[in-house]
Each structure stands twice: as structure tokens, then as C-alpha cells.
Coordinates of C-alpha atoms in Angstrom, one line a residue:
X1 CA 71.6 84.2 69.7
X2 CA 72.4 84.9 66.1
X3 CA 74.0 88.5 67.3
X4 CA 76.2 86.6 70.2
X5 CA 77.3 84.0 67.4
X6 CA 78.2 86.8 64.8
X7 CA 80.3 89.0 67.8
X8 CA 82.2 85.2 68.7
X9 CA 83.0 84.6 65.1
X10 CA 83.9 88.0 64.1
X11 CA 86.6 88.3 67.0
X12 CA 88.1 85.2 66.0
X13 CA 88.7 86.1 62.6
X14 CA 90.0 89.9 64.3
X15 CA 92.3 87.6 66.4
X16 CA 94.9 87.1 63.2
X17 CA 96.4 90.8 63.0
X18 CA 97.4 90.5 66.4
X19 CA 99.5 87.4 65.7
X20 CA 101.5 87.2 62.7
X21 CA 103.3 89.7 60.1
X22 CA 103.8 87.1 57.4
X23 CA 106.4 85.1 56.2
X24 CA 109.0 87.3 53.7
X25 CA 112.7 86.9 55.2
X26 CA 112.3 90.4 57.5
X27 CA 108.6 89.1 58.6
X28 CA 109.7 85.7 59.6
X29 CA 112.8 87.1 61.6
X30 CA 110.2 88.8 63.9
X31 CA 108.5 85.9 64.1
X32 CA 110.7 83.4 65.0
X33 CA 112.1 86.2 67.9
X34 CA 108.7 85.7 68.4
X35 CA 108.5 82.4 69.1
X36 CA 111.8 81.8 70.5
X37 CA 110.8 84.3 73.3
X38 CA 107.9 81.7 74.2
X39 CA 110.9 79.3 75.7
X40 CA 112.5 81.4 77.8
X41 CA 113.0 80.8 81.4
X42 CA 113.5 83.9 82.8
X43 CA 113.6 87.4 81.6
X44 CA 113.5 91.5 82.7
X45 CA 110.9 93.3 81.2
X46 CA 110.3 97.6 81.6
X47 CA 107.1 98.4 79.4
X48 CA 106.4 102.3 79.4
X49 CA 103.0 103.7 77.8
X50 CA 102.0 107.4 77.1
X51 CA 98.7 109.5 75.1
X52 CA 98.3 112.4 73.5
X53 CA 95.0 113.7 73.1
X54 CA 93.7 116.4 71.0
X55 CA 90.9 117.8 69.2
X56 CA 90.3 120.6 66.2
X57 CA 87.2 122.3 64.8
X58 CA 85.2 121.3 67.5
X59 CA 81.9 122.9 68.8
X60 CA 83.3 124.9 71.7
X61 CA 82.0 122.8 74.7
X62 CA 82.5 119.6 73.1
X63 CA 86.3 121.4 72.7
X64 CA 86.4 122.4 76.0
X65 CA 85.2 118.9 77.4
X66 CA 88.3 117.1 75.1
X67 CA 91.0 119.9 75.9
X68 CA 90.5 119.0 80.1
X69 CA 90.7 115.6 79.5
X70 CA 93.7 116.2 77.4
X71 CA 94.9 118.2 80.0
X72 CA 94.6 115.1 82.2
X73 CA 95.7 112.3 79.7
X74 CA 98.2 114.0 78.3
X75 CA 100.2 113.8 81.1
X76 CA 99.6 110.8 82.1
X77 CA 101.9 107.4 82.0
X78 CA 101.6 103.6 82.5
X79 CA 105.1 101.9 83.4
X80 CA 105.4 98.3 84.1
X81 CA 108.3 96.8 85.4
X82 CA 107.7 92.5 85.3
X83 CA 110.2 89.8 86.2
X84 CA 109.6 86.2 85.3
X85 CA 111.0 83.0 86.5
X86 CA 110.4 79.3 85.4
X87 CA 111.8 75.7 85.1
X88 CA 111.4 74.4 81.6
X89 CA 108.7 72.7 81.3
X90 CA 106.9 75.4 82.7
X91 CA 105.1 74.2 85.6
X92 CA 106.7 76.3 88.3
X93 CA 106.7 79.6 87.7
X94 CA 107.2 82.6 89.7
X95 CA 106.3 86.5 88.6
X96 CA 106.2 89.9 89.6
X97 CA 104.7 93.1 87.8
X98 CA 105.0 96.9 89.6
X99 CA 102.5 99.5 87.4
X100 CA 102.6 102.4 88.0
X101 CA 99.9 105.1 86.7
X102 CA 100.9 108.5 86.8
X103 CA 98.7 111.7 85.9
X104 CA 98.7 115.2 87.3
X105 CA 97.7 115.2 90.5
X106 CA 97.6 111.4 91.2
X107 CA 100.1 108.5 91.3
X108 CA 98.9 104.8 91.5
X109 CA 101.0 101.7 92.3
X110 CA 99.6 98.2 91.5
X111 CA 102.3 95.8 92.7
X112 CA 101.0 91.9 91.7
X113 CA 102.8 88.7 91.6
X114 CA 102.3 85.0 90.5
X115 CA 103.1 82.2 92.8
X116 CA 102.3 78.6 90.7
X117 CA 104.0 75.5 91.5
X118 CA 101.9 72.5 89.4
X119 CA 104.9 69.9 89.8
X120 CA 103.8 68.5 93.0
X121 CA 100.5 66.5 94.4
X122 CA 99.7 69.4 95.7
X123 CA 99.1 71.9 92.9
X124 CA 99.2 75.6 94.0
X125 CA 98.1 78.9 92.6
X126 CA 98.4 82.1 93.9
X127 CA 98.0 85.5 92.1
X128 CA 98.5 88.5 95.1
X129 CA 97.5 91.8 94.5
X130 CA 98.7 94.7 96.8
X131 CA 95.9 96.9 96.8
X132 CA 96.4 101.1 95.9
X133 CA 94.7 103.3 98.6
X134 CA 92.0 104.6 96.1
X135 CA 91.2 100.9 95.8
X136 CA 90.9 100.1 99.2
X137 CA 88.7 103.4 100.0
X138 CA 85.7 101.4 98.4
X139 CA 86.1 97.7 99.7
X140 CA 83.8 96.9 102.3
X141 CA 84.9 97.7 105.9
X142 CA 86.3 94.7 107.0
X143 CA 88.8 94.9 104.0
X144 CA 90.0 98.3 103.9
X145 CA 92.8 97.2 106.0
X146 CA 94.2 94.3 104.5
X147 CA 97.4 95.5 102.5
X148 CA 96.6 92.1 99.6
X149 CA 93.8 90.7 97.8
X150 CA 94.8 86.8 96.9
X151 CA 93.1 85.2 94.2
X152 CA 93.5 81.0 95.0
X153 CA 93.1 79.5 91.7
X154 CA 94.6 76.1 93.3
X155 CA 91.6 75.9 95.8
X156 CA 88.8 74.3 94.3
X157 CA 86.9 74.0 97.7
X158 CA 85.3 77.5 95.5
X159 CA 82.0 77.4 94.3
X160 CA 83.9 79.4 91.6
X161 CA 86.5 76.6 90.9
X162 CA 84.8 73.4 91.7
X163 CA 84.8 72.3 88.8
X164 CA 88.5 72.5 87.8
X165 CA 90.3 69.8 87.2
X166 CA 93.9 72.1 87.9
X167 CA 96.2 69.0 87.2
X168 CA 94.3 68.5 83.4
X169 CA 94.4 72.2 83.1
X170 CA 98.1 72.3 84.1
X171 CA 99.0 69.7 81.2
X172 CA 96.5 71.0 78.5
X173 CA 98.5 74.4 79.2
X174 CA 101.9 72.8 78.9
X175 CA 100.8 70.9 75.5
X176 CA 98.8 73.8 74.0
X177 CA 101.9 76.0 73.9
X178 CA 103.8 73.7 71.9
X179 CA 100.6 73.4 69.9
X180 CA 100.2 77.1 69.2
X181 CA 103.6 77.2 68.3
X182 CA 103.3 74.6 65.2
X183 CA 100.1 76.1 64.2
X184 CA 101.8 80.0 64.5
X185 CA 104.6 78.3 62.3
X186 CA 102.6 76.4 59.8
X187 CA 100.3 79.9 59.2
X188 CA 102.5 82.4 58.8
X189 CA 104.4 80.3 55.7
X190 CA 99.9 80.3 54.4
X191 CA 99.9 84.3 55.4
X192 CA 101.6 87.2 53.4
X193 CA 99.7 90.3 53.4
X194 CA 102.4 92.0 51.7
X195 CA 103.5 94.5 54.5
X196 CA 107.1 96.3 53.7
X197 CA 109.0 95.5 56.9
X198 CA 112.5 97.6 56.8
X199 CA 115.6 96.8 57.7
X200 CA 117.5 99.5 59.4
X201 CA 121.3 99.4 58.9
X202 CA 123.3 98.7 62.6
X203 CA 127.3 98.1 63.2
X204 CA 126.3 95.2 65.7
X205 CA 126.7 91.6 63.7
X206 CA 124.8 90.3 66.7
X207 CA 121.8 92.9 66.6
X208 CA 118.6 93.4 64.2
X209 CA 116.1 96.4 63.8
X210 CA 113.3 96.5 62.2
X211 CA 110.3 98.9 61.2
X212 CA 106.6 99.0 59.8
X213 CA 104.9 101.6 58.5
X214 CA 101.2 101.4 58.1
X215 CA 99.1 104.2 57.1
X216 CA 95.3 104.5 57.1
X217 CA 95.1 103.0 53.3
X218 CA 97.4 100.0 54.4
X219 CA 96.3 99.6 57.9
X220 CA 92.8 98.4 56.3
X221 CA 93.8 96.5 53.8
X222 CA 95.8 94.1 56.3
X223 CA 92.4 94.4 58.3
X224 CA 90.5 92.9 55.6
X225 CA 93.3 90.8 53.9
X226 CA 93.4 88.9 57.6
X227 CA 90.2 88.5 58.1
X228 CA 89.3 87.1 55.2
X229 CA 92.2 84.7 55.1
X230 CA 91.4 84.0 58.5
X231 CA 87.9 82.9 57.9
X232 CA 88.9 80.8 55.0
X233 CA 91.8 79.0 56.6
X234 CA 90.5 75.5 57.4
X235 CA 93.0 74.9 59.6
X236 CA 93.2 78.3 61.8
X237 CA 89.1 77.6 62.5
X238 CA 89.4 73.9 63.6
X239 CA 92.6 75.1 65.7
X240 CA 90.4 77.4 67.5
X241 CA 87.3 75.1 67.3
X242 CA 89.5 72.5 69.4
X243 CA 91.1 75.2 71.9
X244 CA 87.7 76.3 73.1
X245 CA 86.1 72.9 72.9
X246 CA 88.9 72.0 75.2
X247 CA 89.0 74.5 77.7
X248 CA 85.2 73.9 77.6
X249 CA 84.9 70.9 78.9
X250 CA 88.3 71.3 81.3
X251 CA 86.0 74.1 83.2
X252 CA 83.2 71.1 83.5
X253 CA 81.1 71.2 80.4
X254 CA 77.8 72.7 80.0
X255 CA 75.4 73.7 83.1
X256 CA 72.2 73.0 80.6
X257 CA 71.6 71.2 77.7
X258 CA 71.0 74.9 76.1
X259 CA 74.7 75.4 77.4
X260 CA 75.5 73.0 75.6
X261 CA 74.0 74.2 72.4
X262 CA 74.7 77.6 73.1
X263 CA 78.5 76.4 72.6
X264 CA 78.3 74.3 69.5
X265 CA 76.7 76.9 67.3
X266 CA 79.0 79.6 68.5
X267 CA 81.1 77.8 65.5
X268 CA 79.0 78.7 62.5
X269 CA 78.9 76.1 59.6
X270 CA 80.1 76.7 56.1
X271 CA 77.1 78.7 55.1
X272 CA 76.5 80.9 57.8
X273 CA 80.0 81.9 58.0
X274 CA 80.2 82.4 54.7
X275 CA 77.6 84.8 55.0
X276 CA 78.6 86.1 58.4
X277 CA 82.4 87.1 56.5
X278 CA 80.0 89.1 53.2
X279 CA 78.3 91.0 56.3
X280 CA 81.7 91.9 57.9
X281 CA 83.5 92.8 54.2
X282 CA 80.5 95.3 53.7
X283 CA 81.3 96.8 57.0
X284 CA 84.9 97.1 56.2
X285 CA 84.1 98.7 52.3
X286 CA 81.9 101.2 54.2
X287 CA 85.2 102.5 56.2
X288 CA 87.2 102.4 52.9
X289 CA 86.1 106.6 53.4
X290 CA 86.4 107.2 57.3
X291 CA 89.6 107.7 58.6
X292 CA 90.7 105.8 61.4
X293 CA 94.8 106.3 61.4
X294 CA 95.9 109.7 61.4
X295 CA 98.9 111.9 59.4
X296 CA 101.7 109.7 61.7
X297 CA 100.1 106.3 61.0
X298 CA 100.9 103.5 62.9
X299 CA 105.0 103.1 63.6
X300 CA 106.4 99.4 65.3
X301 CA 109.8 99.1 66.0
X302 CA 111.7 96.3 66.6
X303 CA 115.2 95.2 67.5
X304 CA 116.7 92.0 68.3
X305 CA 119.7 90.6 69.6
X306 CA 120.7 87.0 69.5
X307 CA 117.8 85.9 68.1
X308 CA 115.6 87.6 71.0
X309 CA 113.2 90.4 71.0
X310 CA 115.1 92.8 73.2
X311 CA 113.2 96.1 72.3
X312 CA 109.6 97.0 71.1
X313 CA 108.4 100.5 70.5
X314 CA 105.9 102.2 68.3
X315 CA 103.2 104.8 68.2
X316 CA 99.6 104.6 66.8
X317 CA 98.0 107.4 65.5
X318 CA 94.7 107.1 65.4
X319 CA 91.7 109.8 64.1
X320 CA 88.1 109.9 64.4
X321 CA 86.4 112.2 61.9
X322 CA 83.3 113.2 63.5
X323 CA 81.8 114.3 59.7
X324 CA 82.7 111.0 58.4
X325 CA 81.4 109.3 61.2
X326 CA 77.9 111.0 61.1
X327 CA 77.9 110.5 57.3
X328 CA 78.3 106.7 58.1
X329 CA 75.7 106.5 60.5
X330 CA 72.8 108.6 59.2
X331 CA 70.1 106.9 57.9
X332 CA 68.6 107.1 54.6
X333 CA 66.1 109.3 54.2
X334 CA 66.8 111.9 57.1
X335 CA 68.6 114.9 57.3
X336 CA 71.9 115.0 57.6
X337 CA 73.5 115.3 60.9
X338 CA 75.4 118.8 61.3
X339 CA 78.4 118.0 63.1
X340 CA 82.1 118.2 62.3
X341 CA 85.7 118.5 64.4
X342 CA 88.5 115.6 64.2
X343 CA 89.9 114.0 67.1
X344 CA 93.2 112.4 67.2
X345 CA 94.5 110.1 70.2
X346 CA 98.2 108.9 69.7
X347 CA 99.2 106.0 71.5
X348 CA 103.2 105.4 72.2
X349 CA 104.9 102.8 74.1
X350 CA 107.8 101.1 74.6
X351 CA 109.3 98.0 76.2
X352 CA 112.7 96.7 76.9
X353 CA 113.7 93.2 77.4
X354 CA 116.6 92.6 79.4
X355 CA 118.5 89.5 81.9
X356 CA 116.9 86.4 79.4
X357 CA 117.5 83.5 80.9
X358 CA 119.1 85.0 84.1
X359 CA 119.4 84.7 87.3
X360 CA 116.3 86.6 88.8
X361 CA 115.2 87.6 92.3
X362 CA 111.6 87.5 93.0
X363 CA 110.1 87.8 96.4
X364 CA 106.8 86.5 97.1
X365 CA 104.8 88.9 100.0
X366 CA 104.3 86.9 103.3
X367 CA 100.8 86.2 103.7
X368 CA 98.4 86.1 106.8
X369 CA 94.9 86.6 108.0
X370 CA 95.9 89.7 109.3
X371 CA 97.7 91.4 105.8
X372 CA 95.7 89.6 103.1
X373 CA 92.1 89.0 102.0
X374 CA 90.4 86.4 100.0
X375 CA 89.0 87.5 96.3
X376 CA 86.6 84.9 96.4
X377 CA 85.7 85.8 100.2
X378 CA 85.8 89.1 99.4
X379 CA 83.0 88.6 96.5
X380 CA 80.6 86.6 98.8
X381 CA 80.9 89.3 101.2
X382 CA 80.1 91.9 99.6
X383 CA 76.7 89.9 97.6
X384 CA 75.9 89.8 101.6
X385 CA 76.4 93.3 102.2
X386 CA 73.7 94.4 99.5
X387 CA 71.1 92.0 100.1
X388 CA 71.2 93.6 103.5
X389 CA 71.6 96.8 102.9
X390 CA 69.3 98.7 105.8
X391 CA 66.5 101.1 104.9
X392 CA 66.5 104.3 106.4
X393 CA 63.9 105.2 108.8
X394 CA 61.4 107.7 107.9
X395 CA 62.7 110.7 109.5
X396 CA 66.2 110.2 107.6
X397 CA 64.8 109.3 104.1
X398 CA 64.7 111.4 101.4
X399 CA 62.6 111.6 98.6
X400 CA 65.6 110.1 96.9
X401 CA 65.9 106.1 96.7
X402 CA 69.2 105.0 99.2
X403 CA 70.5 103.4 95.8
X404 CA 70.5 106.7 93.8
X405 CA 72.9 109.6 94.0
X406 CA 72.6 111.9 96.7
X407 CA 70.3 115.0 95.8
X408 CA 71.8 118.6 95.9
X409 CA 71.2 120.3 98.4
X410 CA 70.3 124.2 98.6
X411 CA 71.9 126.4 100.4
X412 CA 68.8 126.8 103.1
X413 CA 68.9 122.7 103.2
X414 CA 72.7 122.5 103.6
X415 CA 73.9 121.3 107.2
X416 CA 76.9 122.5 106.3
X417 CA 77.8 124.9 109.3
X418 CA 80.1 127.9 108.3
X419 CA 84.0 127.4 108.0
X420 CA 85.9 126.9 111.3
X421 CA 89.0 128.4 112.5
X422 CA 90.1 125.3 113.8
X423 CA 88.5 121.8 112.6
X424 CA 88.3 119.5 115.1
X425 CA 86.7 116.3 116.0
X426 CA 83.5 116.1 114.8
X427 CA 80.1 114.2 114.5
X428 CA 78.3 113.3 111.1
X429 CA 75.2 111.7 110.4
X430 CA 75.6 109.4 107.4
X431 CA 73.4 110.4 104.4
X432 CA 71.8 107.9 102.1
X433 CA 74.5 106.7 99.3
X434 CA 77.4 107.5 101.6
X435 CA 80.3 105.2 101.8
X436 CA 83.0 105.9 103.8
X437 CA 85.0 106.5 100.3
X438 CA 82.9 109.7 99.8
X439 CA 82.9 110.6 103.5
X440 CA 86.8 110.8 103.6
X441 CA 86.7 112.9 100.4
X442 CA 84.1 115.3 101.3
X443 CA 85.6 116.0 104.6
X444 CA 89.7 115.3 104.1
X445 CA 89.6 115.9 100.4
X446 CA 91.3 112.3 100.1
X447 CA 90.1 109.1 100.1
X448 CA 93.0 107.6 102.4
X449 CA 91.0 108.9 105.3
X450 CA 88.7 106.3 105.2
X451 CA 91.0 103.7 107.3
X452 CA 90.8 106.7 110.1
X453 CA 87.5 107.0 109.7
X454 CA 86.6 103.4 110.5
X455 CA 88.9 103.1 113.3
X456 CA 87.7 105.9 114.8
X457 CA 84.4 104.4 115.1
X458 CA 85.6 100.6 115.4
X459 CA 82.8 99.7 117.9
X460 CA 80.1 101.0 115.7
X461 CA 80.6 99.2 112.5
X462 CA 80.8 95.9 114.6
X463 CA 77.3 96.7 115.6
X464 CA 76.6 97.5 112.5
X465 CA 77.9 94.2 110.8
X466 CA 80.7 96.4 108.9
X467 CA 77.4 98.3 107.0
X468 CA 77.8 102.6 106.1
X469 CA 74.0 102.6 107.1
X470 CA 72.0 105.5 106.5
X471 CA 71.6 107.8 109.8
X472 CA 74.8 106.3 111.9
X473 CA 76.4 108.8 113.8
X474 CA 80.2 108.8 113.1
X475 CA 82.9 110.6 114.8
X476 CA 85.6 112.4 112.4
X477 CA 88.7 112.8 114.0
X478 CA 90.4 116.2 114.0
X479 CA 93.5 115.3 112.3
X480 CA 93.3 116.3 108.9
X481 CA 89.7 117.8 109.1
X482 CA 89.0 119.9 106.6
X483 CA 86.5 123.5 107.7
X484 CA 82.9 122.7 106.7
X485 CA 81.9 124.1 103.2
X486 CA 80.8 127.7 103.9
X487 CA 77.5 128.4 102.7
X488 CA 76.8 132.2 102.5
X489 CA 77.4 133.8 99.3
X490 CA 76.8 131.2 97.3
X491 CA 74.8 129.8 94.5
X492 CA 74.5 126.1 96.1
X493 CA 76.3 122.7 97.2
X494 CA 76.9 120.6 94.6
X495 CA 77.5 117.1 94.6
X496 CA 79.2 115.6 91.5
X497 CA 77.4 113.2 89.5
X498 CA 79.4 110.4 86.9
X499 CA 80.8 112.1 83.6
X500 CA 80.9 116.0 85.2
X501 CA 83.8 117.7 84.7
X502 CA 84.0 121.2 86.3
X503 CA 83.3 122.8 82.8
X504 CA 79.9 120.7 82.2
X505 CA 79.2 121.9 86.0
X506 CA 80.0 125.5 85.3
X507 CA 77.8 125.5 82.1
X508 CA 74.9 123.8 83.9
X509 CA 74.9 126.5 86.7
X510 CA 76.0 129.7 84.9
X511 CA 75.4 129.2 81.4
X512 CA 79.2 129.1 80.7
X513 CA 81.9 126.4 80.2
X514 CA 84.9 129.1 80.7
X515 CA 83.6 130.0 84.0
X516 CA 85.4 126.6 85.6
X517 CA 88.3 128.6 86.9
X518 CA 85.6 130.7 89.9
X519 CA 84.2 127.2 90.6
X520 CA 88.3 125.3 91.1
X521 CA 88.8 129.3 93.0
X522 CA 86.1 128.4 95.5
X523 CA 87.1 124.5 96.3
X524 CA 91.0 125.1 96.0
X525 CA 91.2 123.3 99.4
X526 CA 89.6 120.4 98.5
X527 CA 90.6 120.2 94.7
X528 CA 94.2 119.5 94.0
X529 CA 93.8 119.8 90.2
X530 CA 90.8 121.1 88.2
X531 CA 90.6 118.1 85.8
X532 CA 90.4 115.8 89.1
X533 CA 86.8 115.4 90.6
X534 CA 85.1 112.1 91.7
X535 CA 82.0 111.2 92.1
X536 CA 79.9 111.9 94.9
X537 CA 82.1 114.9 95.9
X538 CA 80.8 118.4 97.0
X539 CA 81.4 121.8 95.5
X540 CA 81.0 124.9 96.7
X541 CA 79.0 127.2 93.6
X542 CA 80.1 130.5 94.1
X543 CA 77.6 133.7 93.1

């Protein structure tokens, strides 16, 4: 309990650097963009985020490990494209959001939208999520096909949301923002940490830009500057006290008495958080040594234009110091842990803000039965699926539990036949632990397969209640099939576990990181980039 109360109070006193910069004349004009940008009724945004990974003076395979996932990350990109419309009191709203995740070798789109309308009797909540294909390859059966998973926060028929009261939520949420508002106002004229913002020069009367610089020295002292003032800010804790007590008791109070005083004395009392904020200051004067922002620092970037945050970029630089670090943690009395390498991870984005208070088109996906899916649904269905998951009969079990990953096989226990000219339509036994996810992969080296897959046996899963059970017989259909994993002249068939990478695999079977390259040579048909493996995949080892 005491632990649970520490974590609650600490991130509420975190929760200031995230909001304000202070209140000097640069500070407050990013704040009041800030807050004027709360009113809006409509608005463009295109948000656009990046890494950079890399590591020095490592020992070689933690190197290796960190230079293949740089490899990965640091080509890798987040965009975000969102579009927002409301009325002004903000009880109809409309939104949609297209990410897109990019890395070598894979592209992911996550189209999601909003569809509230709280104006009415009836008060309705949609949020729609069109669902990737790597997504949909490990839904139960009887969901891979549906193109949208639809969360209906409006529909307290739930168990989930019974006790919602939407139309009381729906007003505290309109109040609270004016609320937060005051109280962002009335802080930032109590909060100054003393951070330089900089004007930069521009011709445009109309136009403002903006920049902060923090490096690792000043970066902690606005830590513990706003934590402390935080803490000790009467007003800030009751704010909070009152926003959770609220939403508390909008969501249907406490199940339990102990609920109940779980709650209350997540606020502590003078004393204790008195105490509580000496134990968090001796945790920040222990860091005062460890660096945590690297050479760059931490860059923000502002420009606005008509009183309105139209652009926001920045990097952060930060640096883990893997000597510092193990100095920190050693305890007294023990040797010293021998250990040493830095690894920075810089963080860069940018977003654009464009058509405020515009004319905006935003088209909400038709839904049916035969396109869309419950969440909620979805959730009970698949608590069904594993209380009923079927045990395997004696002849196909394993020594292995069904629930644990699927041993790896030898060469003389593969049933792997030799590679075929021609693939074509073919039977497979499913093996304890296989989903149809892993099926797909292993035999069309791509987890889109798996809609094929279960249309291809259509009559079996509804015999089998939509269940992957261990020793069904599916049939693979030619197109796409991959040639069986050839088994002479090799070490073994591998199966990937979580956290393997094809160096930790090539150090486990020949005693060397480096040696990656024969095992990516060997599984080129089924590998479309060496930092890309999933779980529950097979390898060929090669001699």
C-alpha cells in the first residue's frame, strides 16, 4: 500500500513539467498559445516523429545487440496526420487520426476516428479503429476478417460501462476544461523556474518563434524546482484531489469499503508527503552525477502566428552512462560492478498546425456486422476462448505444456520434408502453441496469410468453435506456399523465442555474434530483413 501511495503521489508532482514553462513575458506567450489552442473548433494537425540510436564502448555483444536495433530504429518513423471538428461547447465532436509506422522492412497504418455527439437524449460514443494486418493475424478467428474494431463508450448495457453516468461525465468534461484553464492561469503567475526562453528575430509582425535550451545541469534543476513547488502548492494538490475525487465517484464509487480507502489515502496528509517529497529529493541529489541528457540537450521550438501554436519541433537527447548507472546501484559493501559503454537515444519530432478554425472534412467509416467488431465483444470472446482451450491428446502432446513455446526440434525430429520444386496445397497438423499468426509466417513468411488460411478450412474452425486446437489438420493452399525448410546439412530448426535477435541466435549455436549473416544467408526466403524476426518463427541453422 505504502509503495502504490508513494508511485500516485510522485506522478502527480512529475505531472508539473509537462504543463507549464513559467510566467516571464516569452514563457507566458507559449502559454497563452497554449491555452488559446484549448478553444478551437477545428484545426489540421501533421505530427512527424524519428530516433537515433547508438552506442560506444560497449562490450562487443551487448554492441552488437544495440547496433541491430539501431539498424532497425534508426530508420524508423511515426507520422500522424489528425483532423478535428467541434461546435463550441464541445459536445459534438468529430475526429480522425492516420499513423503511420515505418521501419525497414515494414509499414503500418493505424487509421482511428472519434464519432461523439453528447447534445442529444441520446448520447453517443464511438471510437473506430481500422485494424493493420499484423494486428488482425492474432485476433481470434471469428475477427480476423472484420476490417474495424469499435469501442461503444455510449453503451452502458457493458458490464464495463454500467456504471457510467455519460450525460454527468459529458458536463463534468465540459466544466473541468474551463477549470483547468483558471487553475493553468492562476499557477503559472506562482511558477518561474527561471528557464531562458529565446526569442528569435522574424520579418512577420503577425508571427512568433521561440526556443529552449536545456542541458543535463538545467534539465534537473527544473525537475526538482517543479516537483518541489508542485508538492508544496496548496492549491495544485486540492485541484488534483477534486479531479480524481470526481472522476471517482462519476465511474460509480468504490466496489469495497477497502476501495474506498484504498482511494482516500492515495492523497497523503501533510506529514507523509512531507516525507514522501525528502525521499524523492534524495533520489534526485543522487542523479545530480548520472547523466541523463546528452552533448545536444534537449531543443523545443516554437512558433506562433496569431496568437496560435502553428509549429512545434524539438529533439531530446538523452544518455544513459552504463558506469554511472552501476555506480548508483551497487550496494555498499560489494564489489563494484565492472561494466562501462554509453548509450545515447535522440528523440526528434515535429508537428504542424494548420486550417484553425476551418472548414474540415471528416468521414466517418460505414459500419456493419459484416465490416466491424465489438471491443467489448471481442474481450469476452476471447476470456471464452482460453478457459476452453482443448488439451491435446496423448499421442500429440509433447513433453512441453500447450501454453509454453514450442520446443526445437532436431533435425531427426523435424517433419519438415525436403524443399519442393513446386509448393502446392498442402496438409499440416497443428502443433501445440500454434496460432494461425505463426502458421502463416512459418509457411508464407507473412502473417497476412492467415485470412487464407482460415478460409481455406472454413468448415473446420466452425466445428471447432473458431479454436487453433492442437492436432487439427489444416489444408494450406498453394498460392503463396513457401518450399518446406530443408533439413540436410544442417545444424537444426530453430524456432524463435521473445527478445532473440539473429546475433543472440548465432552466438547461442556457434559461439559467435558475427556469424548472423550465414544464419539471414540460409532463411533469405523467409526473412525480408535481418533485424526483422517474430516470435514463434522457424530458422534454418546452417552447418
Amino acid at each position: 500500500m505504502r509503495t502504490k501511495k508513494r508511485l500516485f503521489t510522485m506522478s502527480l508532482f512529475l505531472a508539473a513539467i509537462l504543463v507549464l514553462t513559467g510566467c516571464t513575458a516569452n514563457q507566458k506567450a507559449i502559454l497563452d498559445a497554449s491555452m488559446k489552442m484549448q478553444n478551437v473548433n477545428s484545426v489540421q494537425q501533421h505530427m512527424t516523429m524519428s530516433m537515433d540510436l547508438k552506442g560506444s564502448g560497449l562490450d562487443p555483444m551487448l554492441q552488437e545487440q544495440v547496433d541491430q536495433m539501431a539498424a532497425m530504429l534508426n530508420g524508423a518513423k511515426i507520422e500522424l496526420d489528425m483532423k478535428t471538428n467541434s461546435n463550441k461547447e464541445k459536445t459534438v465532436l468529430r475526429a480522425q487520426a492516420d499513423m503511420t509506422m515505418s521501419m525497414p522492412g515494414l509499414e503500418m497504418k493505424m487509421p482511428y476516428w472519434i464519432d461523439m455527439d453528447m447534445a442529444g437524449d441520446q448520447p453517443k460514443l464511438l471510437e473506430i479503429f481500422q485494424m493493420p494486418s499484423m494486428a488482425k493475424a492474432s485476433l481470434p478467428a471469428e475477427f480476423m476478417n472484420k476490417e474495424y474494431m469499435v469501442m461503444n463508450l455510449s453503451d452502458t448495457s457493458s458490464s464495463e460501462l454500467s456504471t457510467l453516468d455519460m450525460t454527468k461525465l459529458m458536463d463534468f468534461s465540459v466544466n473541468f476544461q474551463t477549470k483547468w484553464t483558471d487553475f493553468l492561469m492562476g499557477y503559472a503567475a506562482r511558477f518561474n523556474p527561471g528557464i531562458e526562453v529565446v526569442s528569435v528575430p522574424v520579418n512577420d509582425p503577425s508571427t512568433q518563434k521561440y526556443t529552449i535550451h536545456l542541458n543535463d545541469k538545467a534539465f534537473k534543476e527544473l525537475l526538482s524546482y517543479s516537483v518541489n513547488h508542485f508538492a508544496q502548492d496548496e492549491e495544485a494538490q486540492g485541484f488534483i484531489q477534486e479531479y480524481f475525487q470526481t472522476i471517482f465517484e462519476l465511474t460509480g464509487g468504490p466496489a469495497s469499503l477497502e476501495d474506498s480507502m484504498d482511494f482516500d489515502e492515495s492523497f497523503l496528509g501533510p506529514e507523509e508527503s512531507a516525507a514522501v517529497l525528502t525521499e524523492i529529493n534524495a533520489v534526485l541529489e543522487s542523479l545530480k552525477d548520472v547523466t541523463l541528457i546528452g552533448e545536444s540537450g534537449i531543443q523545443l521550438n516554437y512558433t506562433i502566428t496569431d496568437g496560435y501554436i502553428t509549429q512545434n519541433s524539438g529533439s531530446i537527447d538523452l544518455q544513459i552512462d552504463l558506469s554511472q548507472i552501476a555506480g548508483l546501484m551497487n550496494i555498499p559493501g560489494e564489489e563494484a560492478t565492472e561494466i562501462s559503454g554509453v548509450l545515447n537515444l535522440v528523440l526528434n519530432f515535429d508537428s504542424e498546425t494548420s486550417n484553425i478554425n476551418q472548414p474540415i472534412d471528416i468521414r466517418i467509416p460505414e459500419l456493419s456486422p459484416e465490416n466491424s467488431f465489438d471491443y467489448f465483444e471481442f474481450i469476452e470472446a476471447s476470456l471464452s476462448s482460453l478457459e476452453q482451450v482443448t488439451e491435446p491428446t496423448p499421442e500429440q502432446a509433447t513433453s512441453e505444456q500447450p501454453s509454453a513455446p514450442e520446443p526445437v526440434p532436431s533435425v531427426s525430429e523435424s517433419s519438415e520434408e525436403p524443399a519442393a520444386p513446386t509448393p502446392a496445397s498442402t496438409q499440416y497438423t497443428v502443433q501445440p502453441g500454434d496460432t494461425l499468426s505463426t502458421i502463416a509466417l512459418n509457411h508464407y513468411g507473412s502473417y497476412e496469410h492467415h485470412a487464407d488460411i482460415y478460409q481455406a478450412n472454413a468448415a473446420a474452425f466452425k466445428k471447432s468453435n473458431n479454436r487453433v486446437d492442437a492436432g487439427m489438420v489444416l489444408t494450406l493452399p498453394a498460392k503463396g506456399l513457401l518450399a518446406p525448410l530443408s533439413t540436410e546439412n544442417i545444424k537444426q530448426v530453430y524456432t524463435v523465442k521473445s527478445g532473440d535477435t539473429l546475433g543472440t541466435i548465432a552466438k547461442q549455436m556457434y559461439g559467435d555474434g558475427s556469424l548472423y549473416t550465414k544464419i539471414y544467408e540460409a532463411n533469405k526466403e523467409r526473412l525480408k530483413n535481418p533485424n526483422l524476426i517474430f516470435e514463434g518463427q522457424k530458422l534454418v541453422i546452417p552447418n
